[in-house]
Amino acid sequence: MYDGGKRHKHTGAAHLIRSNLHRMCASGVLPSWYAELQHKLVASNRPRYFRLVCICTATSAFVMGIIIGLMIPMYLLPPSAASALLHAAGSRPLNRSSSSTVVPPVVLDRTVFDTVSFVPAVQQPPVAAQPSAESTAVNSSLIANGVYWSDTVEMALPQGYDSTSASEWRKFVRKARVIKMEEGCGRMQNRLVTFDNGSTSCCRYRQNVDQIQGEIFGFYLGRYILGLPNLTPTTLSRVKPQSRQWASVKAQVSLAQWATEEKAVVMTKFVPLLLSAYIPTFLRPYDRRLHPPDVQDTPDVDASELAQWSDLVVFDYLTANMDRMINNMYNLQWNPTMMDAPAHNLAKDASTGLLLFLDNESGLLHGYRLLDKYEHYHKSILNAVCIFRRSTADAIKRLYKQNNVGELLRSAFKSSDPEFVDILPSLPEKNVKILNKRIARVHEQIVKCESMYKST
């Protein structure tokens, strides 16, 4: 009687489950493979309790899959992300309110891309106006002496930052008290620092000393040696929570988990009102080219911005920076519209039109270690450019002739940040040798272009 009662009990439970499964499959709640599974189990010679266990297991797995895959994201993700997930799964939105409104599918706008973390993403710039009849004649005044931007273009360039700006920033950072420290400057351990006069700075902290070297020596190279006005004032600093300068943010320093005693951080002046910067149309195609005839034959050229791009190409080739054009070129294999995206780690001052060469930490060290993988991208961009600023070309010729860039970098380090000479290593000699080879390659490109477009 006991065994029979037990079998009868299991039989009744199995019958109830099968009936419910049939009903759920017929109504579309459960997939049809549940019914097929049930029929196979019934047709087999397995004991009834075994069939019951299999059906219960499959049902539980399906229900748990729904809970994990859909229900949990609905409560953990933002509403817009949860809605996108539901539409991607091809299901109805699970509306937690009493309203029956169906949320429309999320359409990804492929014209909006991520850019520098503290620069708001903006739409593509408006299409240029139709060329005027005078445009081509005007363009003839943009080039001088074959391959150099003319005085007209040079005079139209934004003023940017000079060595005086860098010196004043360095003195200010050494003395000003920090009153606020918050996230908002790129990577997780970076911080946006506010000083007592209201000025702000991106404070870059890295466990890896290579990135600190890349940032500061890249600044020395661009600002003091090449004379580029596009690098925001940058200096080294040392965070001392017990000092008067940092005492107000001692708790925030602790929360940031900085090892501060023997580490240098980089302080870069924060510039507000920045816009995304886009790669010029001359440099986007596979057969990219920025030569004198291209500029002279194209109406309504923004020569002021192109002149800054020619400096950027030289600077990024010397440092082997991968985080701007190389980033876009490399990602073309996954996204064919990447060249229409903003250039990473590049921004445009909305008030002046100045291009800011930001976040140069991957240059000179990390970038050099990856030359085997990315050098063909670097060469492709350099080979595409045959117009230069005269001052930049003169600096390259001088460095090539004197072969002294290592000495100049060490001198800039000692004069600008002497108190960090014993804390931060100088640029390694092997990296200086690579830099000299890259200077020679840029010099070769300038000479080649001069021979191609000699002024008549």
CSV table of C-alpha atoms in Angstrom, one decimal:
chain,number,residue,atom,x,y,z
A,1,MET,CA,0.0,0.0,0.0
A,2,TYR,CA,2.8,2.4,0.8
A,3,ASP,CA,4.7,1.9,-2.5
A,4,GLY,CA,1.5,2.0,-4.4
A,5,GLY,CA,0.4,5.2,-2.8
A,6,LYS,CA,3.8,6.7,-3.5
A,7,ARG,CA,3.6,5.7,-7.2
A,8,HIS,CA,0.1,7.1,-7.4
A,9,LYS,CA,1.2,10.3,-5.9
A,10,HIS,CA,4.1,10.7,-8.4
A,11,THR,CA,1.8,9.7,-11.3
A,12,GLY,CA,-0.7,12.4,-10.3
A,13,ALA,CA,2.1,15.1,-10.0
A,14,ALA,CA,3.6,14.1,-13.4
A,15,HIS,CA,0.2,14.2,-15.0
A,16,LEU,CA,-0.4,17.7,-13.6
A,17,ILE,CA,3.0,19.0,-14.8
A,18,ARG,CA,2.5,17.4,-18.3
A,19,SER,CA,-0.9,19.1,-18.6
A,20,ASN,CA,0.4,22.5,-17.6
A,21,LEU,CA,3.4,22.1,-20.0
A,22,HIS,CA,1.0,21.2,-22.9
A,23,ARG,CA,-1.0,24.3,-22.1
A,24,MET,CA,2.0,26.6,-21.8
A,25,CYS,CA,3.5,25.3,-25.1
A,26,ALA,CA,0.2,25.7,-26.9
A,27,SER,CA,-0.1,29.3,-25.7
A,28,GLY,CA,3.5,30.1,-26.8
A,29,VAL,CA,4.8,30.8,-23.3
A,30,LEU,CA,7.2,27.9,-23.5
A,31,PRO,CA,9.1,26.8,-26.6
A,32,SER,CA,7.9,23.7,-28.6
A,33,TRP,CA,10.9,21.7,-27.6
A,34,TYR,CA,9.4,21.2,-24.2
A,35,ALA,CA,6.6,19.2,-25.7
A,36,GLU,CA,9.1,17.2,-27.8
A,37,LEU,CA,11.2,16.5,-24.7
A,38,GLN,CA,8.1,15.3,-22.8
A,39,HIS,CA,7.1,12.9,-25.6
A,40,LYS,CA,10.6,11.4,-25.8
A,41,LEU,CA,10.7,10.8,-22.1
A,42,VAL,CA,7.2,9.2,-22.0
A,43,ALA,CA,8.2,7.0,-24.9
A,44,SER,CA,11.4,5.8,-23.2
A,45,ASN,CA,11.5,3.0,-20.7
A,46,ARG,CA,12.8,5.2,-17.9
A,47,PRO,CA,10.9,5.1,-14.6
A,48,ARG,CA,8.3,7.8,-14.2
A,49,TYR,CA,10.1,9.5,-11.4
A,50,PHE,CA,13.1,9.9,-13.8
A,51,ARG,CA,10.9,11.6,-16.4
A,52,LEU,CA,9.5,13.8,-13.8
A,53,VAL,CA,13.0,14.9,-12.6
A,54,CYS,CA,14.1,15.6,-16.2
A,55,ILE,CA,11.0,17.7,-17.0
A,56,CYS,CA,11.3,19.7,-13.7
A,57,THR,CA,15.0,20.3,-14.3
A,58,ALA,CA,14.5,21.6,-17.8
A,59,THR,CA,11.6,23.8,-16.7
A,60,SER,CA,13.7,25.2,-13.8
A,61,ALA,CA,16.6,25.9,-16.1
A,62,PHE,CA,14.4,27.8,-18.6
A,63,VAL,CA,12.8,29.9,-15.8
A,64,MET,CA,16.2,30.7,-14.3
A,65,GLY,CA,17.5,31.7,-17.7
A,66,ILE,CA,14.6,34.2,-18.0
A,67,ILE,CA,15.3,35.6,-14.5
A,68,ILE,CA,19.0,35.9,-15.0
A,69,GLY,CA,18.9,37.2,-18.6
A,70,LEU,CA,16.0,39.6,-18.4
A,71,MET,CA,14.6,40.3,-15.0
A,72,ILE,CA,17.8,41.1,-13.2
A,73,PRO,CA,19.0,43.6,-15.9
A,74,MET,CA,15.6,45.2,-15.7
A,75,TYR,CA,16.2,46.2,-12.1
A,76,LEU,CA,20.0,46.8,-12.2
A,77,LEU,CA,20.5,48.6,-15.5
A,78,PRO,CA,19.2,52.1,-16.3
A,79,PRO,CA,15.8,52.1,-18.0
A,80,SER,CA,17.2,53.0,-21.5
A,81,ALA,CA,19.7,50.2,-21.3
A,82,ALA,CA,17.1,47.7,-20.1
A,83,SER,CA,14.8,48.6,-22.9
A,84,ALA,CA,17.5,48.1,-25.5
A,85,LEU,CA,18.3,44.7,-24.0
A,86,LEU,CA,14.7,43.6,-24.3
A,87,HIS,CA,14.4,44.7,-27.9
A,88,ALA,CA,17.7,43.0,-28.7
A,89,ALA,CA,16.2,39.8,-27.3
A,90,GLY,CA,13.1,40.2,-29.5
A,91,SER,CA,10.7,40.3,-26.5
A,92,ARG,CA,8.1,42.7,-25.2
A,93,PRO,CA,9.3,45.3,-22.6
A,94,LEU,CA,8.6,44.3,-19.1
A,95,ASN,CA,6.8,47.4,-17.9
A,96,ARG,CA,6.8,47.7,-14.2
A,97,SER,CA,4.2,50.5,-14.2
A,98,SER,CA,0.5,50.1,-14.8
A,99,SER,CA,0.8,51.7,-18.2
A,100,SER,CA,0.7,49.5,-21.2
A,101,THR,CA,2.8,51.8,-23.4
A,102,VAL,CA,5.3,49.9,-25.6
A,103,VAL,CA,8.8,51.3,-25.5
A,104,PRO,CA,10.1,51.9,-29.0
A,105,PRO,CA,13.3,50.1,-30.2
A,106,VAL,CA,16.6,51.9,-29.4
A,107,VAL,CA,18.3,52.9,-32.7
A,108,LEU,CA,22.0,53.4,-32.4
A,109,ASP,CA,23.2,56.6,-34.0
A,110,ARG,CA,26.4,55.7,-35.7
A,111,THR,CA,27.3,59.4,-36.1
A,112,VAL,CA,27.9,59.8,-32.3
A,113,PHE,CA,31.1,58.4,-30.9
A,114,ASP,CA,33.0,58.5,-27.6
A,115,THR,CA,35.8,61.1,-27.4
A,116,VAL,CA,38.0,62.4,-24.6
A,117,SER,CA,36.3,61.5,-21.3
A,118,PHE,CA,35.8,65.1,-20.2
A,119,VAL,CA,34.8,66.4,-23.6
A,120,PRO,CA,31.0,66.1,-24.4
A,121,ALA,CA,30.2,64.0,-27.5
A,122,VAL,CA,28.8,66.2,-30.2
A,123,GLN,CA,27.3,65.6,-33.6
A,124,GLN,CA,29.4,65.7,-36.7
A,125,PRO,CA,30.2,69.3,-37.8
A,126,PRO,CA,27.9,70.8,-40.4
A,127,VAL,CA,28.6,70.1,-44.0
A,128,ALA,CA,30.7,72.9,-45.5
A,129,ALA,CA,28.9,75.5,-47.6
A,130,GLN,CA,29.1,75.4,-51.3
A,131,PRO,CA,32.4,76.8,-52.6
A,132,SER,CA,32.4,80.4,-53.8
A,133,ALA,CA,33.8,81.4,-57.2
A,134,GLU,CA,36.8,83.1,-55.4
A,135,SER,CA,37.8,80.1,-53.3
A,136,THR,CA,40.4,78.6,-55.6
A,137,ALA,CA,42.1,81.9,-56.1
A,138,VAL,CA,42.3,82.5,-52.4
A,139,ASN,CA,43.8,79.0,-51.8
A,140,SER,CA,46.9,79.9,-53.9
A,141,SER,CA,48.0,82.1,-51.0
A,142,LEU,CA,48.0,79.3,-48.4
A,143,ILE,CA,51.3,77.7,-49.5
A,144,ALA,CA,54.7,79.3,-49.5
A,145,ASN,CA,58.1,78.0,-50.7
A,146,GLY,CA,56.6,74.8,-52.0
A,147,VAL,CA,55.6,72.9,-48.9
A,148,TYR,CA,55.2,75.4,-46.1
A,149,TRP,CA,52.1,77.1,-44.7
A,150,SER,CA,52.2,80.7,-45.7
A,151,ASP,CA,52.4,83.8,-43.4
A,152,THR,CA,48.7,84.3,-44.0
A,153,VAL,CA,48.0,80.9,-42.5
A,154,GLU,CA,50.5,81.4,-39.6
A,155,MET,CA,48.9,84.7,-38.7
A,156,ALA,CA,45.5,83.1,-38.5
A,157,LEU,CA,46.6,80.3,-36.2
A,158,PRO,CA,45.3,80.4,-32.6
A,159,GLN,CA,47.9,81.8,-30.1
A,160,GLY,CA,47.9,78.7,-27.9
A,161,TYR,CA,50.3,78.2,-25.0
A,162,ASP,CA,54.0,79.3,-24.9
A,163,SER,CA,56.9,78.6,-22.5
A,164,THR,CA,55.8,81.5,-20.3
A,165,SER,CA,52.4,79.9,-19.8
A,166,ALA,CA,54.1,76.6,-18.8
A,167,SER,CA,56.4,78.4,-16.3
A,168,GLU,CA,53.5,80.3,-14.7
A,169,TRP,CA,51.5,77.1,-14.3
A,170,ARG,CA,54.4,75.3,-12.8
A,171,LYS,CA,54.9,78.0,-10.1
A,172,PHE,CA,51.2,78.1,-9.4
A,173,VAL,CA,50.9,74.3,-8.9
A,174,ARG,CA,53.9,74.3,-6.5
A,175,LYS,CA,52.2,76.7,-4.1
A,176,ALA,CA,48.4,76.7,-4.5
A,177,ARG,CA,46.3,74.9,-2.0
A,178,VAL,CA,44.0,72.0,-3.1
A,179,ILE,CA,40.5,72.4,-1.8
A,180,LYS,CA,38.6,69.8,-3.8
A,181,MET,CA,39.3,66.5,-5.4
A,182,GLU,CA,36.8,64.5,-7.5
A,183,GLU,CA,36.5,62.1,-10.4
A,184,GLY,CA,36.1,63.4,-13.9
A,185,CYS,CA,39.5,63.4,-15.6
A,186,GLY,CA,39.7,60.2,-17.6
A,187,ARG,CA,40.9,57.0,-16.1
A,188,MET,CA,39.7,55.6,-12.8
A,189,GLN,CA,42.5,56.9,-10.6
A,190,ASN,CA,42.8,60.3,-12.2
A,191,ARG,CA,41.2,63.2,-10.3
A,192,LEU,CA,40.0,66.6,-11.2
A,193,VAL,CA,41.6,68.9,-8.7
A,194,THR,CA,40.3,72.4,-7.7
A,195,PHE,CA,42.7,75.0,-6.2
A,196,ASP,CA,41.8,77.7,-3.8
A,197,ASN,CA,41.6,80.4,-6.5
A,198,GLY,CA,39.0,78.3,-8.4
A,199,SER,CA,41.5,77.0,-11.1
A,200,THR,CA,41.2,73.3,-11.9
A,201,SER,CA,43.7,70.7,-13.1
A,202,CYS,CA,43.7,67.1,-14.3
A,203,CYS,CA,45.8,65.2,-11.8
A,204,ARG,CA,47.1,62.1,-13.5
A,205,TYR,CA,48.2,59.2,-11.2
A,206,ARG,CA,49.7,56.0,-12.6
A,207,GLN,CA,51.1,53.0,-10.9
A,208,ASN,CA,53.2,52.5,-14.1
A,209,VAL,CA,56.1,55.1,-14.1
A,210,ASP,CA,56.3,54.7,-17.9
A,211,GLN,CA,53.1,56.6,-18.4
A,212,ILE,CA,54.2,59.5,-16.2
A,213,GLN,CA,57.4,59.6,-18.2
A,214,GLY,CA,55.6,59.5,-21.5
A,215,GLU,CA,53.3,62.4,-20.4
A,216,ILE,CA,55.9,64.7,-19.1
A,217,PHE,CA,58.7,64.0,-21.6
A,218,GLY,CA,56.2,64.3,-24.4
A,219,PHE,CA,55.3,67.8,-23.0
A,220,TYR,CA,59.0,68.7,-22.9
A,221,LEU,CA,59.4,67.6,-26.5
A,222,GLY,CA,56.4,69.3,-27.9
A,223,ARG,CA,56.5,72.5,-25.9
A,224,TYR,CA,60.2,73.3,-25.4
A,225,ILE,CA,61.9,71.5,-28.3
A,226,LEU,CA,59.4,71.6,-31.2
A,227,GLY,CA,57.7,74.8,-30.0
A,228,LEU,CA,54.2,73.5,-30.4
A,229,PRO,CA,51.5,75.7,-28.9
A,230,ASN,CA,48.9,72.9,-28.7
A,231,LEU,CA,50.0,71.3,-25.4
A,232,THR,CA,48.3,72.6,-22.3
A,233,PRO,CA,50.6,73.7,-19.5
A,234,THR,CA,51.8,70.6,-17.7
A,235,THR,CA,54.1,69.9,-14.7
A,236,LEU,CA,55.0,67.3,-12.2
A,237,SER,CA,53.7,67.4,-8.6
A,238,ARG,CA,53.9,65.4,-5.5
A,239,VAL,CA,50.9,64.6,-3.3
A,240,LYS,CA,51.6,65.0,0.4
A,241,PRO,CA,48.4,64.5,2.4
A,242,GLN,CA,50.0,65.9,5.6
A,243,SER,CA,51.1,69.1,4.0
A,244,ARG,CA,49.2,72.4,4.1
A,245,GLN,CA,48.8,72.2,0.3
A,246,TRP,CA,46.9,68.9,0.4
A,247,ALA,CA,45.5,68.8,3.9
A,248,SER,CA,41.9,69.8,2.9
A,249,VAL,CA,41.6,66.7,0.6
A,250,LYS,CA,43.4,64.2,2.8
A,251,ALA,CA,40.3,61.9,2.9
A,252,GLN,CA,39.8,62.1,-0.8
A,253,VAL,CA,43.5,61.1,-1.4
A,254,SER,CA,42.9,58.1,0.8
A,255,LEU,CA,39.8,57.1,-1.1
A,256,ALA,CA,41.7,57.3,-4.4
A,257,GLN,CA,44.1,54.7,-3.0
A,258,TRP,CA,47.2,56.6,-4.2
A,259,ALA,CA,50.6,55.6,-3.0
A,260,THR,CA,51.8,59.1,-2.6
A,261,GLU,CA,55.1,59.3,-0.7
A,262,GLU,CA,57.5,58.4,-3.5
A,263,LYS,CA,55.4,59.0,-6.6
A,264,ALA,CA,55.2,61.8,-9.0
A,265,VAL,CA,51.8,62.8,-10.5
A,266,VAL,CA,51.2,65.0,-13.6
A,267,MET,CA,49.3,68.2,-13.3
A,268,THR,CA,47.7,69.4,-16.5
A,269,LYS,CA,45.8,72.6,-16.7
A,270,PHE,CA,42.1,71.9,-17.2
A,271,VAL,CA,40.5,73.8,-20.2
A,272,PRO,CA,36.7,74.2,-20.2
A,273,LEU,CA,34.5,74.5,-23.3
A,274,LEU,CA,36.2,71.9,-25.4
A,275,LEU,CA,34.6,70.3,-28.4
A,276,SER,CA,35.4,67.1,-30.2
A,277,ALA,CA,37.9,67.3,-33.0
A,278,TYR,CA,37.5,65.4,-36.3
A,279,ILE,CA,40.1,64.0,-38.7
A,280,PRO,CA,40.4,66.2,-41.8
A,281,THR,CA,38.7,64.7,-44.9
A,282,PHE,CA,42.2,64.7,-46.6
A,283,LEU,CA,43.4,62.1,-44.1
A,284,ARG,CA,40.4,59.8,-43.8
A,285,PRO,CA,40.5,57.6,-46.9
A,286,TYR,CA,42.8,54.7,-47.4
A,287,ASP,CA,44.7,56.8,-50.0
A,288,ARG,CA,45.0,59.7,-47.6
A,289,ARG,CA,47.0,62.7,-48.9
A,290,LEU,CA,47.6,66.3,-47.7
A,291,HIS,CA,49.9,67.8,-50.3
A,292,PRO,CA,50.1,71.4,-51.7
A,293,PRO,CA,47.9,70.7,-54.8
A,294,ASP,CA,45.2,69.1,-52.7
A,295,VAL,CA,44.9,72.2,-50.5
A,296,GLN,CA,45.1,74.6,-53.5
A,297,ASP,CA,42.5,72.7,-55.5
A,298,THR,CA,40.0,72.3,-52.7
A,299,PRO,CA,37.6,75.2,-52.1
A,300,ASP,CA,36.9,76.5,-48.6
A,301,VAL,CA,39.8,74.9,-46.9
A,302,ASP,CA,40.2,75.5,-43.1
A,303,ALA,CA,44.0,76.1,-43.4
A,304,SER,CA,44.3,77.2,-39.8
A,305,GLU,CA,43.1,73.8,-38.6
A,306,LEU,CA,45.0,71.8,-41.2
A,307,ALA,CA,48.3,73.5,-40.2
A,308,GLN,CA,47.7,72.3,-36.6
A,309,TRP,CA,47.1,68.8,-38.0
A,310,SER,CA,50.4,68.8,-39.8
A,311,ASP,CA,52.1,69.6,-36.5
A,312,LEU,CA,50.1,66.8,-34.8
A,313,VAL,CA,51.1,64.3,-37.5
A,314,VAL,CA,54.8,65.1,-36.8
A,315,PHE,CA,54.5,65.1,-33.0
A,316,ASP,CA,52.5,61.8,-33.0
A,317,TYR,CA,55.0,60.1,-35.3
A,318,LEU,CA,58.0,61.1,-33.2
A,319,THR,CA,56.4,59.8,-30.0
A,320,ALA,CA,54.6,56.9,-31.6
A,321,ASN,CA,51.3,58.0,-30.0
A,322,MET,CA,48.6,55.4,-30.8
A,323,ASP,CA,45.7,57.1,-29.1
A,324,ARG,CA,44.6,59.5,-31.8
A,325,MET,CA,44.5,58.7,-35.5
A,326,ILE,CA,46.0,55.3,-35.0
A,327,ASN,CA,43.1,54.4,-32.7
A,328,ASN,CA,40.6,55.3,-35.5
A,329,MET,CA,42.6,53.5,-38.2
A,330,TYR,CA,43.0,50.3,-36.2
A,331,ASN,CA,39.3,50.1,-35.3
A,332,LEU,CA,38.3,50.3,-38.9
A,333,GLN,CA,38.4,46.5,-39.0
A,334,TRP,CA,35.3,46.5,-36.7
A,335,ASN,CA,33.6,49.7,-37.5
A,336,PRO,CA,33.9,51.0,-41.1
A,337,THR,CA,32.8,54.5,-40.0
A,338,MET,CA,35.6,55.0,-37.5
A,339,MET,CA,37.4,57.7,-39.6
A,340,ASP,CA,34.2,59.8,-39.3
A,341,ALA,CA,34.5,59.6,-35.5
A,342,PRO,CA,36.2,62.2,-33.3
A,343,ALA,CA,39.9,61.7,-32.9
A,344,HIS,CA,40.6,60.2,-29.5
A,345,ASN,CA,42.6,62.4,-27.0
A,346,LEU,CA,42.2,65.4,-29.2
A,347,ALA,CA,39.9,68.4,-28.5
A,348,LYS,CA,39.1,71.8,-29.9
A,349,ASP,CA,38.9,75.0,-27.9
A,350,ALA,CA,35.4,76.4,-28.7
A,351,SER,CA,36.5,80.0,-28.2
A,352,THR,CA,39.8,80.0,-30.3
A,353,GLY,CA,39.8,77.0,-32.6
A,354,LEU,CA,43.0,75.7,-30.9
A,355,LEU,CA,43.5,71.9,-31.2
A,356,LEU,CA,44.7,70.5,-27.8
A,357,PHE,CA,47.0,67.4,-28.0
A,358,LEU,CA,45.7,65.7,-24.8
A,359,ASP,CA,46.8,62.6,-22.9
A,360,ASN,CA,50.2,61.9,-24.4
A,361,GLU,CA,51.2,59.2,-21.9
A,362,SER,CA,51.4,56.4,-24.4
A,363,GLY,CA,54.2,58.1,-26.3
A,364,LEU,CA,58.0,57.6,-26.2
A,365,LEU,CA,57.8,54.5,-24.1
A,366,HIS,CA,54.7,52.3,-24.4
A,367,GLY,CA,54.2,53.3,-28.0
A,368,TYR,CA,57.8,52.4,-28.9
A,369,ARG,CA,57.3,48.9,-27.5
A,370,LEU,CA,54.5,48.3,-29.9
A,371,LEU,CA,56.1,49.6,-33.1
A,372,ASP,CA,56.2,46.1,-34.7
A,373,LYS,CA,52.4,46.1,-34.6
A,374,TYR,CA,51.6,49.7,-35.4
A,375,GLU,CA,54.5,51.2,-37.3
A,376,HIS,CA,52.8,50.7,-40.7
A,377,TYR,CA,49.9,52.9,-39.5
A,378,HIS,CA,52.4,55.6,-38.3
A,379,LYS,CA,54.2,55.5,-41.7
A,380,SER,CA,51.0,55.7,-43.6
A,381,ILE,CA,50.0,59.0,-41.9
A,382,LEU,CA,53.5,60.6,-42.1
A,383,ASN,CA,53.8,59.7,-45.8
A,384,ALA,CA,50.4,61.3,-46.5
A,385,VAL,CA,51.6,64.8,-45.4
A,386,CYS,CA,53.6,67.1,-47.5
A,387,ILE,CA,52.8,70.5,-46.0
A,388,PHE,CA,54.5,71.7,-42.8
A,389,ARG,CA,54.8,74.7,-40.6
A,390,ARG,CA,58.1,76.4,-41.2
A,391,SER,CA,59.0,76.5,-37.5
A,392,THR,CA,58.3,72.8,-37.0
A,393,ALA,CA,60.3,71.8,-40.1
A,394,ASP,CA,63.2,74.0,-38.9
A,395,ALA,CA,63.2,72.3,-35.5
A,396,ILE,CA,63.3,68.9,-37.1
A,397,LYS,CA,66.2,69.9,-39.3
A,398,ARG,CA,68.1,71.3,-36.3
A,399,LEU,CA,67.5,68.1,-34.3
A,400,TYR,CA,68.5,65.9,-37.2
A,401,LYS,CA,71.8,67.9,-37.7
A,402,GLN,CA,72.8,68.2,-34.1
A,403,ASN,CA,71.5,64.7,-32.9
A,404,ASN,CA,71.0,66.1,-29.4
A,405,VAL,CA,67.4,65.5,-28.5
A,406,GLY,CA,68.3,63.4,-25.5
A,407,GLU,CA,70.4,66.2,-24.1
A,408,LEU,CA,67.6,68.7,-24.7
A,409,LEU,CA,65.1,66.5,-22.9
A,410,ARG,CA,67.3,65.9,-19.9
A,411,SER,CA,68.0,69.7,-19.7
A,412,ALA,CA,64.3,70.5,-19.9
A,413,PHE,CA,63.7,68.0,-17.0
A,414,LYS,CA,66.3,69.5,-14.8
A,415,SER,CA,65.3,73.1,-15.4
A,416,SER,CA,61.5,72.5,-15.2
A,417,ASP,CA,61.2,69.9,-12.5
A,418,PRO,CA,64.5,69.6,-10.7
A,419,GLU,CA,63.0,68.3,-7.5
A,420,PHE,CA,61.8,65.2,-9.3
A,421,VAL,CA,65.1,64.1,-10.9
A,422,ASP,CA,65.7,61.6,-8.0
A,423,ILE,CA,62.1,60.4,-8.0
A,424,LEU,CA,61.3,60.0,-11.7
A,425,PRO,CA,63.8,58.3,-14.1
A,426,SER,CA,64.8,60.2,-17.2
A,427,LEU,CA,64.0,58.9,-20.7
A,428,PRO,CA,66.0,55.7,-21.2
A,429,GLU,CA,68.9,55.9,-23.7
A,430,LYS,CA,67.4,53.2,-25.9
A,431,ASN,CA,64.2,55.3,-26.3
A,432,VAL,CA,66.3,58.4,-27.1
A,433,LYS,CA,67.9,56.3,-29.9
A,434,ILE,CA,64.5,55.4,-31.3
A,435,LEU,CA,63.4,59.0,-31.1
A,436,ASN,CA,66.5,60.1,-33.1
A,437,LYS,CA,65.6,57.5,-35.8
A,438,ARG,CA,62.1,58.9,-36.0
A,439,ILE,CA,63.4,62.4,-36.2
A,440,ALA,CA,65.6,61.3,-39.2
A,441,ARG,CA,62.5,59.7,-40.8
A,442,VAL,CA,60.5,63.0,-40.5
A,443,HIS,CA,63.5,64.9,-41.8
A,444,GLU,CA,63.5,62.5,-44.8
A,445,GLN,CA,59.9,63.2,-45.5
A,446,ILE,CA,60.3,67.0,-45.4
A,447,VAL,CA,63.3,66.8,-47.8
A,448,LYS,CA,61.4,64.5,-50.1
A,449,CYS,CA,58.4,66.9,-50.2
A,450,GLU,CA,60.7,69.9,-50.8
A,451,SER,CA,62.2,68.1,-53.8
A,452,MET,CA,58.7,67.3,-55.2
A,453,TYR,CA,57.2,70.8,-54.8
A,454,LYS,CA,60.1,73.2,-55.3
A,455,SER,CA,59.0,76.8,-55.4
A,456,THR,CA,59.4,78.2,-58.9
